[in-house]
CSV table of C-alpha atoms in Angstrom, one decimal:
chain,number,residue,atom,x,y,z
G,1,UNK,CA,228.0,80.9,122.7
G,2,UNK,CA,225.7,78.6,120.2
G,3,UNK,CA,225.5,76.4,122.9
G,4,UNK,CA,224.5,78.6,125.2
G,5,UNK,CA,222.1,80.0,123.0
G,6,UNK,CA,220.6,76.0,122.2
G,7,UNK,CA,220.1,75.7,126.1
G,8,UNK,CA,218.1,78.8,126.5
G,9,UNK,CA,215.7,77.8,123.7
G,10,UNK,CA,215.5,74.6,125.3
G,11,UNK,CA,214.4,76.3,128.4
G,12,UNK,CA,212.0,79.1,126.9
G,13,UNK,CA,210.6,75.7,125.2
G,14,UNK,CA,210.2,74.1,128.5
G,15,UNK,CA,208.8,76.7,130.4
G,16,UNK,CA,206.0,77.8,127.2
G,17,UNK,CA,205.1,73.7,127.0
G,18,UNK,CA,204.9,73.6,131.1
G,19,UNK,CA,202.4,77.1,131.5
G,20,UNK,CA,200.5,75.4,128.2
G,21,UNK,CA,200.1,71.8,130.8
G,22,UNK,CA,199.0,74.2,133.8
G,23,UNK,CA,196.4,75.9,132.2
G,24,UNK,CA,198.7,78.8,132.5
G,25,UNK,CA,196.8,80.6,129.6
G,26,UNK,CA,196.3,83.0,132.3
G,27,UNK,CA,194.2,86.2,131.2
G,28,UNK,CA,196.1,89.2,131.4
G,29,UNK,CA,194.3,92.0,133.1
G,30,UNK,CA,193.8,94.8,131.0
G,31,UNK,CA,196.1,98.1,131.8
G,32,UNK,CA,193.8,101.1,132.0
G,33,UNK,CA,195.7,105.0,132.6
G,34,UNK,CA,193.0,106.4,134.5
G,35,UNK,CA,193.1,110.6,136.1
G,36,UNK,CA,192.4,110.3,139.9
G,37,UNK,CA,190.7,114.0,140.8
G,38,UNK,CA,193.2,114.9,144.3
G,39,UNK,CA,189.8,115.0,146.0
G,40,UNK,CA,186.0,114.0,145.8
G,41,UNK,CA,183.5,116.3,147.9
G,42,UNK,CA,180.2,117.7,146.4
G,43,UNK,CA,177.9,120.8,147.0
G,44,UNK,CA,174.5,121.5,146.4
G,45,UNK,CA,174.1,124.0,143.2
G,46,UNK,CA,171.4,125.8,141.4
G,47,UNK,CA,171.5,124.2,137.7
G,48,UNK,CA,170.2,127.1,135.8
G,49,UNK,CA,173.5,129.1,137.3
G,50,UNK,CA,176.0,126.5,137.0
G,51,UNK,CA,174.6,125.9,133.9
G,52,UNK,CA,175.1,129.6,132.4
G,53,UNK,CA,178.7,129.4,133.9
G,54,UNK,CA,179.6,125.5,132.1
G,55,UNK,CA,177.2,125.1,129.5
G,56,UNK,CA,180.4,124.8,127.2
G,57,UNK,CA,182.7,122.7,129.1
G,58,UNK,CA,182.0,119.1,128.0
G,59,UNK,CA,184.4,117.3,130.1
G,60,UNK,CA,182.6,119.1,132.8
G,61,UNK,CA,178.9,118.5,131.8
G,62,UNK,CA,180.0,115.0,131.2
G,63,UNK,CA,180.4,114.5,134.9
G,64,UNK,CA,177.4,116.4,136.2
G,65,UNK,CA,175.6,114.0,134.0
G,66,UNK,CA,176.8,110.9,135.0
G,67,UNK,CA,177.0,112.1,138.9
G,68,UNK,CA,173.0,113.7,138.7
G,69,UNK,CA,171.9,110.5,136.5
G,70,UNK,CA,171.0,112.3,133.5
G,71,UNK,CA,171.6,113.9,129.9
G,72,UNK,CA,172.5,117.8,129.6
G,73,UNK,CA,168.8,118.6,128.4
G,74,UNK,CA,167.4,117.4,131.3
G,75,UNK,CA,170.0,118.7,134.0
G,76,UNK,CA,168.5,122.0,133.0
G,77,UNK,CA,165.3,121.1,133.9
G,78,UNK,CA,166.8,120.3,137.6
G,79,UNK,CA,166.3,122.4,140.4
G,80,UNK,CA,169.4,121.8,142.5
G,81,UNK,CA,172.5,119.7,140.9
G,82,UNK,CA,175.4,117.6,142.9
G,83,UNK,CA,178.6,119.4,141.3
G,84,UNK,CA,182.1,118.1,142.5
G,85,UNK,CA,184.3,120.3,144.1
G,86,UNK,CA,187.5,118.8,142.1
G,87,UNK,CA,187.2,118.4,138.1
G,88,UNK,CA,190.5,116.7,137.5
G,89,UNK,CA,189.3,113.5,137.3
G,90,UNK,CA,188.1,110.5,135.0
G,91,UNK,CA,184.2,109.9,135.0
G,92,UNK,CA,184.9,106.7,136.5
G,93,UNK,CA,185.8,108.0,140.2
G,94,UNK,CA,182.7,110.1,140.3
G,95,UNK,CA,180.7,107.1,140.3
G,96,UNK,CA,180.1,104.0,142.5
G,97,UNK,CA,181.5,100.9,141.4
G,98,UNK,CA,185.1,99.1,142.3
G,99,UNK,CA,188.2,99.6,139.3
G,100,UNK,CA,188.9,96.3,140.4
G,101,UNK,CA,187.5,92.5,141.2
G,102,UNK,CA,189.7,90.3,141.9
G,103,UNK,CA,186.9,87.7,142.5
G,104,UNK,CA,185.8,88.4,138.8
G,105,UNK,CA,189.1,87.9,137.5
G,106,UNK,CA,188.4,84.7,135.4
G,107,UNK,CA,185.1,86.3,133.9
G,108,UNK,CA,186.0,87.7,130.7
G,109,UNK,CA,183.0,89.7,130.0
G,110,UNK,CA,180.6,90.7,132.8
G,111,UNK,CA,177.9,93.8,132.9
G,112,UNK,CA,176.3,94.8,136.1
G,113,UNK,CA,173.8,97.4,137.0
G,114,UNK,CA,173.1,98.7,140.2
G,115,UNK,CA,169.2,99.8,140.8
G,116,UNK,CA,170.1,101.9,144.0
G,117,UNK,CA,172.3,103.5,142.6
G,118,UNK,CA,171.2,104.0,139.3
G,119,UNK,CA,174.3,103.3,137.5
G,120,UNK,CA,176.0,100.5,135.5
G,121,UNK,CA,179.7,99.1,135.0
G,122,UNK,CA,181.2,96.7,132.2
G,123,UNK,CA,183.9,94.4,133.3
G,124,UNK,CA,186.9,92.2,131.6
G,125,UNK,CA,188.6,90.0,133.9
G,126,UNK,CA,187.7,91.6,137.1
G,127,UNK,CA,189.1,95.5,135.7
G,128,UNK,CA,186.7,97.8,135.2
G,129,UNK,CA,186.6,98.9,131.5
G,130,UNK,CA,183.8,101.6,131.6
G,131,UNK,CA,181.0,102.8,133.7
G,132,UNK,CA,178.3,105.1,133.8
G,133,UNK,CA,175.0,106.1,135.0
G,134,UNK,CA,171.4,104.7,134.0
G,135,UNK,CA,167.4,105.4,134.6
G,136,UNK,CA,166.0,101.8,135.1
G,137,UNK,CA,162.5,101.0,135.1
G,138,UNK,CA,159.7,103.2,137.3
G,139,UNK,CA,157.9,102.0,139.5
G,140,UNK,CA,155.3,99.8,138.6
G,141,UNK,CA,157.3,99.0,135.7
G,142,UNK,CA,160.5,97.7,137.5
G,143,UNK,CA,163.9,96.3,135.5
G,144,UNK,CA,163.9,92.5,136.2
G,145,UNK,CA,166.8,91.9,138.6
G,146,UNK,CA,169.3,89.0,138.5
G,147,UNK,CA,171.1,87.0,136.2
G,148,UNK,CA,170.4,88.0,132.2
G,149,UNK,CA,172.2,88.3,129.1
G,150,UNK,CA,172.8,89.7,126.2
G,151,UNK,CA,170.4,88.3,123.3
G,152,UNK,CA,170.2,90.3,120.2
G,153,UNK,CA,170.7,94.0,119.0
G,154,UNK,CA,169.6,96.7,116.5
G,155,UNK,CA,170.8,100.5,116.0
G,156,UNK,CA,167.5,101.7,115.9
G,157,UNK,CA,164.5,99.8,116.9
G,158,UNK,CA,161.0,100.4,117.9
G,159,UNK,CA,159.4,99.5,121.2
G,160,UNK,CA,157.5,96.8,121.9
G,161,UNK,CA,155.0,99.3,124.8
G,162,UNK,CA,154.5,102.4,122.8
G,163,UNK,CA,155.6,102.3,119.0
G,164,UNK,CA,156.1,105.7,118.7
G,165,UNK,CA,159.2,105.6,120.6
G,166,UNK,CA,162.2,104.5,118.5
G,167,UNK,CA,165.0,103.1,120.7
G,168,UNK,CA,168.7,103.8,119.3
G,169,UNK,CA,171.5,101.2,120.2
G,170,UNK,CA,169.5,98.9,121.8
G,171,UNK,CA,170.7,95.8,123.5
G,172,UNK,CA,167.9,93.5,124.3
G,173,UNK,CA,168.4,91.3,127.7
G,174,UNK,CA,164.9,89.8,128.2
G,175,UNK,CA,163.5,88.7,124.9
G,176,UNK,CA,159.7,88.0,125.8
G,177,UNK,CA,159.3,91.0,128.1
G,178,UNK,CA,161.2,93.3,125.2
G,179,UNK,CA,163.6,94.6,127.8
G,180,UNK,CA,166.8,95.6,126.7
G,181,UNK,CA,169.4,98.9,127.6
G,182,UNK,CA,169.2,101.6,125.1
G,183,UNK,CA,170.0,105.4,124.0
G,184,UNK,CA,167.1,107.4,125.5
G,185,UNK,CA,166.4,110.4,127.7
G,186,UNK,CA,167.1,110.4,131.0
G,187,UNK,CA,165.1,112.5,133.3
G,188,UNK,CA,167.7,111.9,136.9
G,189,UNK,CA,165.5,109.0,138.1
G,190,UNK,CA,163.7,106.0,137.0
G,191,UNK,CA,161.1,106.5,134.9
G,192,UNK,CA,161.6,103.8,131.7
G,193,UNK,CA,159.2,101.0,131.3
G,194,UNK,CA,161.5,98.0,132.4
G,195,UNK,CA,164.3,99.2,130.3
G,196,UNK,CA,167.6,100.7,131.3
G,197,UNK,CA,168.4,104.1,129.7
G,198,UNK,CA,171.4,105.3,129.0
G,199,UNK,CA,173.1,108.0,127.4
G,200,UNK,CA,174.0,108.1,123.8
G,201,UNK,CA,177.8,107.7,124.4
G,202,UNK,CA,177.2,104.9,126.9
G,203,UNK,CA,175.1,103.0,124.8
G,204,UNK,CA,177.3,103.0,121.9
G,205,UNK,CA,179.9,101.5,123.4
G,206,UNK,CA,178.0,98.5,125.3
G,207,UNK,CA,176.3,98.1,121.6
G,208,UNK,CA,180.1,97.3,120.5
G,209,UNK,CA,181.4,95.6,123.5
G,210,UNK,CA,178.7,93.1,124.4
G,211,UNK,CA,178.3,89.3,122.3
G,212,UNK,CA,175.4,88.9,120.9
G,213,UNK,CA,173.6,85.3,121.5
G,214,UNK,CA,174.1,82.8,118.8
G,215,UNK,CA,170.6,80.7,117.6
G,216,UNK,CA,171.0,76.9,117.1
G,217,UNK,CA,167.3,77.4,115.3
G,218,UNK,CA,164.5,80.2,116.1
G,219,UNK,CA,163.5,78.9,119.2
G,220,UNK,CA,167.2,77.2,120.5
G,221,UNK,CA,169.5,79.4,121.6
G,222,UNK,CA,173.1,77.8,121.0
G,223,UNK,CA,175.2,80.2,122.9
G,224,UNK,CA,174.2,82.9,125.2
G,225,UNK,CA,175.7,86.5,125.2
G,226,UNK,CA,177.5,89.0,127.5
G,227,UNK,CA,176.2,88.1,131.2
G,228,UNK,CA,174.4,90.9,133.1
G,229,UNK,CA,173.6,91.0,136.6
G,230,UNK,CA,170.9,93.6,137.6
G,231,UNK,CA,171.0,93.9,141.5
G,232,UNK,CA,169.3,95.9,144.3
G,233,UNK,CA,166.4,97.9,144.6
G,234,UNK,CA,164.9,101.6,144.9
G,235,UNK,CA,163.5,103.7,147.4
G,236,UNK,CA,160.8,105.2,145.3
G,237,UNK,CA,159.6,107.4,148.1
G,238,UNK,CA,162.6,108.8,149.2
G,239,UNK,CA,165.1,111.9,147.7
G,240,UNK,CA,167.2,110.8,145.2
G,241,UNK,CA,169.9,109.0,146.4
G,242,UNK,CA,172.7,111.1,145.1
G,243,UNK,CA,172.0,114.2,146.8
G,244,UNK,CA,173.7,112.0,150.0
G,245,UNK,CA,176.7,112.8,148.2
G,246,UNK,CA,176.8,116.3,149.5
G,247,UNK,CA,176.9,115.2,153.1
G,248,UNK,CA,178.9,111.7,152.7
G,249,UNK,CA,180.8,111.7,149.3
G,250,UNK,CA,181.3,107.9,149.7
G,251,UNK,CA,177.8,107.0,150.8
G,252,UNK,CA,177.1,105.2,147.0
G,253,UNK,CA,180.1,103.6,147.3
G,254,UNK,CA,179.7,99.5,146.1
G,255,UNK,CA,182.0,97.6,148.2
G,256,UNK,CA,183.9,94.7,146.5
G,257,UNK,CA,182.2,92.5,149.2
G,258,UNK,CA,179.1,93.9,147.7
G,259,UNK,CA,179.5,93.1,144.1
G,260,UNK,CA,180.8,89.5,145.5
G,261,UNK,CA,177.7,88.9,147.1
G,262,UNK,CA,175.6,90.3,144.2
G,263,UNK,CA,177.4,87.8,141.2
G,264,UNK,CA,178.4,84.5,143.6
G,265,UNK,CA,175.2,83.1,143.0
G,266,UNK,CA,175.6,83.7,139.2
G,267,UNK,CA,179.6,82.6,139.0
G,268,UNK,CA,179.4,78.9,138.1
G,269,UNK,CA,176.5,80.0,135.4
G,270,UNK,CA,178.3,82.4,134.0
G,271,UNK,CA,181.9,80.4,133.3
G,272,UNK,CA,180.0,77.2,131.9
G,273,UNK,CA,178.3,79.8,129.7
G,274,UNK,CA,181.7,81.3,129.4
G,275,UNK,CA,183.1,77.9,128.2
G,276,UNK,CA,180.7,77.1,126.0
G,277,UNK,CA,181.2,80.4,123.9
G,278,UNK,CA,184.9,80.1,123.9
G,279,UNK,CA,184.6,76.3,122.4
G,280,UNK,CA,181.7,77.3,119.7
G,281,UNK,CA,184.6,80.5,118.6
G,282,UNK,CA,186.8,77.8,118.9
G,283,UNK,CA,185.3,75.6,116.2
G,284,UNK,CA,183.8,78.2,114.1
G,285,UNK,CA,186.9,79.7,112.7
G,286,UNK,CA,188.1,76.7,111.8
C-alpha cells in the first residue's frame, strides 16, 4: 500500500513538473451562474404608465435601464420605452454582447464598448464578467474609437470641459483629451462630451475591476492599464437603435465574429502589454 502510495506521488509529481514545462499554467475560465429569461421579445410602452405600475420593482427598472440606455430619472422623461415581455432573466441577456470569446481566452482583462449600440462589456479570459449600457460622446464631440487603456482614476473628479460638473468614479482612458468613463446621467442617447457615461452601479464596479497604469516618471509610463477597445459608430440621424428591438429582438445582437474583427487588430498589443504587467507584478512583490 506505501508503495503504491510512493508511485502515485511520483506521478502527480510528473504530471505538475510536465504542465509547468508546457506552459500548462492554463487560465481557468471563470464559472458564472447566470438566469436565462425562457424568452426575449419587446413591446412598445408608454413610460409614465409602466412607470406608475413598476416604479418599485428594482430588478425590473434595472432592466428597462440598461435595455432603453438610461438611468430611472430619465426613463421618466421618455415618451415610449422598450419593456421585455419576460423578466426572469439576468441583465446580461437583455443586452448585446457574447457570454463567451473563445478567441479572447488568453486575454486576462479586456473592456469593450460598442458605439452602435451604446453599451459596454468587461471580459476575463474570453467569459463575460459584467455588461451594461453607456451614453458615449454626441455628435460633434465623439468618443475616440480604437485601442485605449486604462490610465489613472479618482472617485470624484472634476472635468476638464465645464468645471462645474464633478464626475464620480471616473476612469480616465485618454489622458490629454481628459476622456475617461464615469458615473453621470444618462439621457437614452449620446450626449457626453467624448466621455462614456454610465450608471452609478456600473461605474463602481469597472472603478474596482480595471488596473490602473503604473508611471516609470511623470511623463514615462511603465505599464499600461486594463485595455479597452471602443468600436463602431452612430447614426445620429436616425431613431434610436433599440426601438428595433420591438420588431427583431436580436437585431443588436454582436456576433462573436464581430467582436473578433473588432479586437484582432489590437491582440498582439494587448498580450505584450499583458506580459509586461504580469512580469512588473511579478518583480514587485518580491
Amino acid at each position: 500500500m506505501k508503495s503504491k502510495l510512493i508511485l502515485l506521488s511520483f506521478f502527480s509529481l510528473i504530471t505538475l513538473f510536465s504542465c509547468k514545462q508546457n506552459g500548462s499554467s492554463v487560465k481557468q475560465k471563470k464559472q458564472i451562474v447566470r438566469k436565462q429569461p425562457k424568452s426575449v421579445s419587446y413591446t412598445l410602452e408608454n413610460a409614465k404608465i409602466w412607470l406608475e405600475q413598476n416604479a418599485t420593482d428594482v430588478s425590473k427598472i434595472e432592466i428597462v435601464t440598461a435595455i432603453n440606455r438610461t438611468d430611472k430619472k430619465n426613463l421618466a422623461k421618455q415618451d415610449s420605452i422598450v419593456i421585455p415581455s419576460d423578466f426572469s432573466g439576468d441583465v446580461v441577456y437583455y443586452l448585446p454582447f457574447p457570454l463567451e470569446i473563445n478567441y479572447l481566452a488568453d486575454v486576462s482583462k479586456v473592456l469593450l464598448f460598442s458605439y452602435p449600440t451604446q453599451t459596454f462589456a468587461a471580459y476575463e479570459n474570453g467569459v463575460l464578467v459584467y455588461s451594461g449600457p453607456t451614453n458615449m460622446g454626441r455628435k460633434k464631440d465623439k468618443t475616440p474609437t480604437g485601442l485605449l487603456y486604462t490610465n489613472w482614476k479618482a472617485e470624484e473628479t472634476t472635468s476638464t470641459f465645464n468645471d462645474e460638473w464633478d464626475l464620480k468614479w471616473n476612469f480616465n482612458i485618454e489622458n490629454k483629451l481628459g476622456v475617461g468613463f464615469h458615473e453621470y446621467e444618462l439621457p437614452g442617447y449620446p450626449a457626453s462630451h467624448s466621455c462614456l457615461r454610465q450608471l452609478e452601479k456600473d461605474a463602481k464596479f469597472l472603478y474596482d475591476w480595471a488596473d490602473q497604469w503604473v508611471l516609470a516618471d511623470k511623463e514615462t509610463v511603465k505599464v499600461k492599464g486594463t485595455p479597452v477597445i471602443v468600436f463602431g459608430s452612430y447614426d445620429f440621424d436616425e431613431p434610436k437603435p433599440w426601438l428595433q428591438l420591438v420588431k427583431n429582438s436580436k437585431s443588436l445582437d454582436i456576433s462573436i465574429a464581430e467582436v473578433e474583427k473588432q479586437t484582432a487588430p489590437f491582440l498582439k498589443a494587448i498580450l505584450e502589454q499583458q506580459k509586461i504587467r504580469e512580469d512588473y507584478s511579478k518583480t514587485s512583490t518580491k
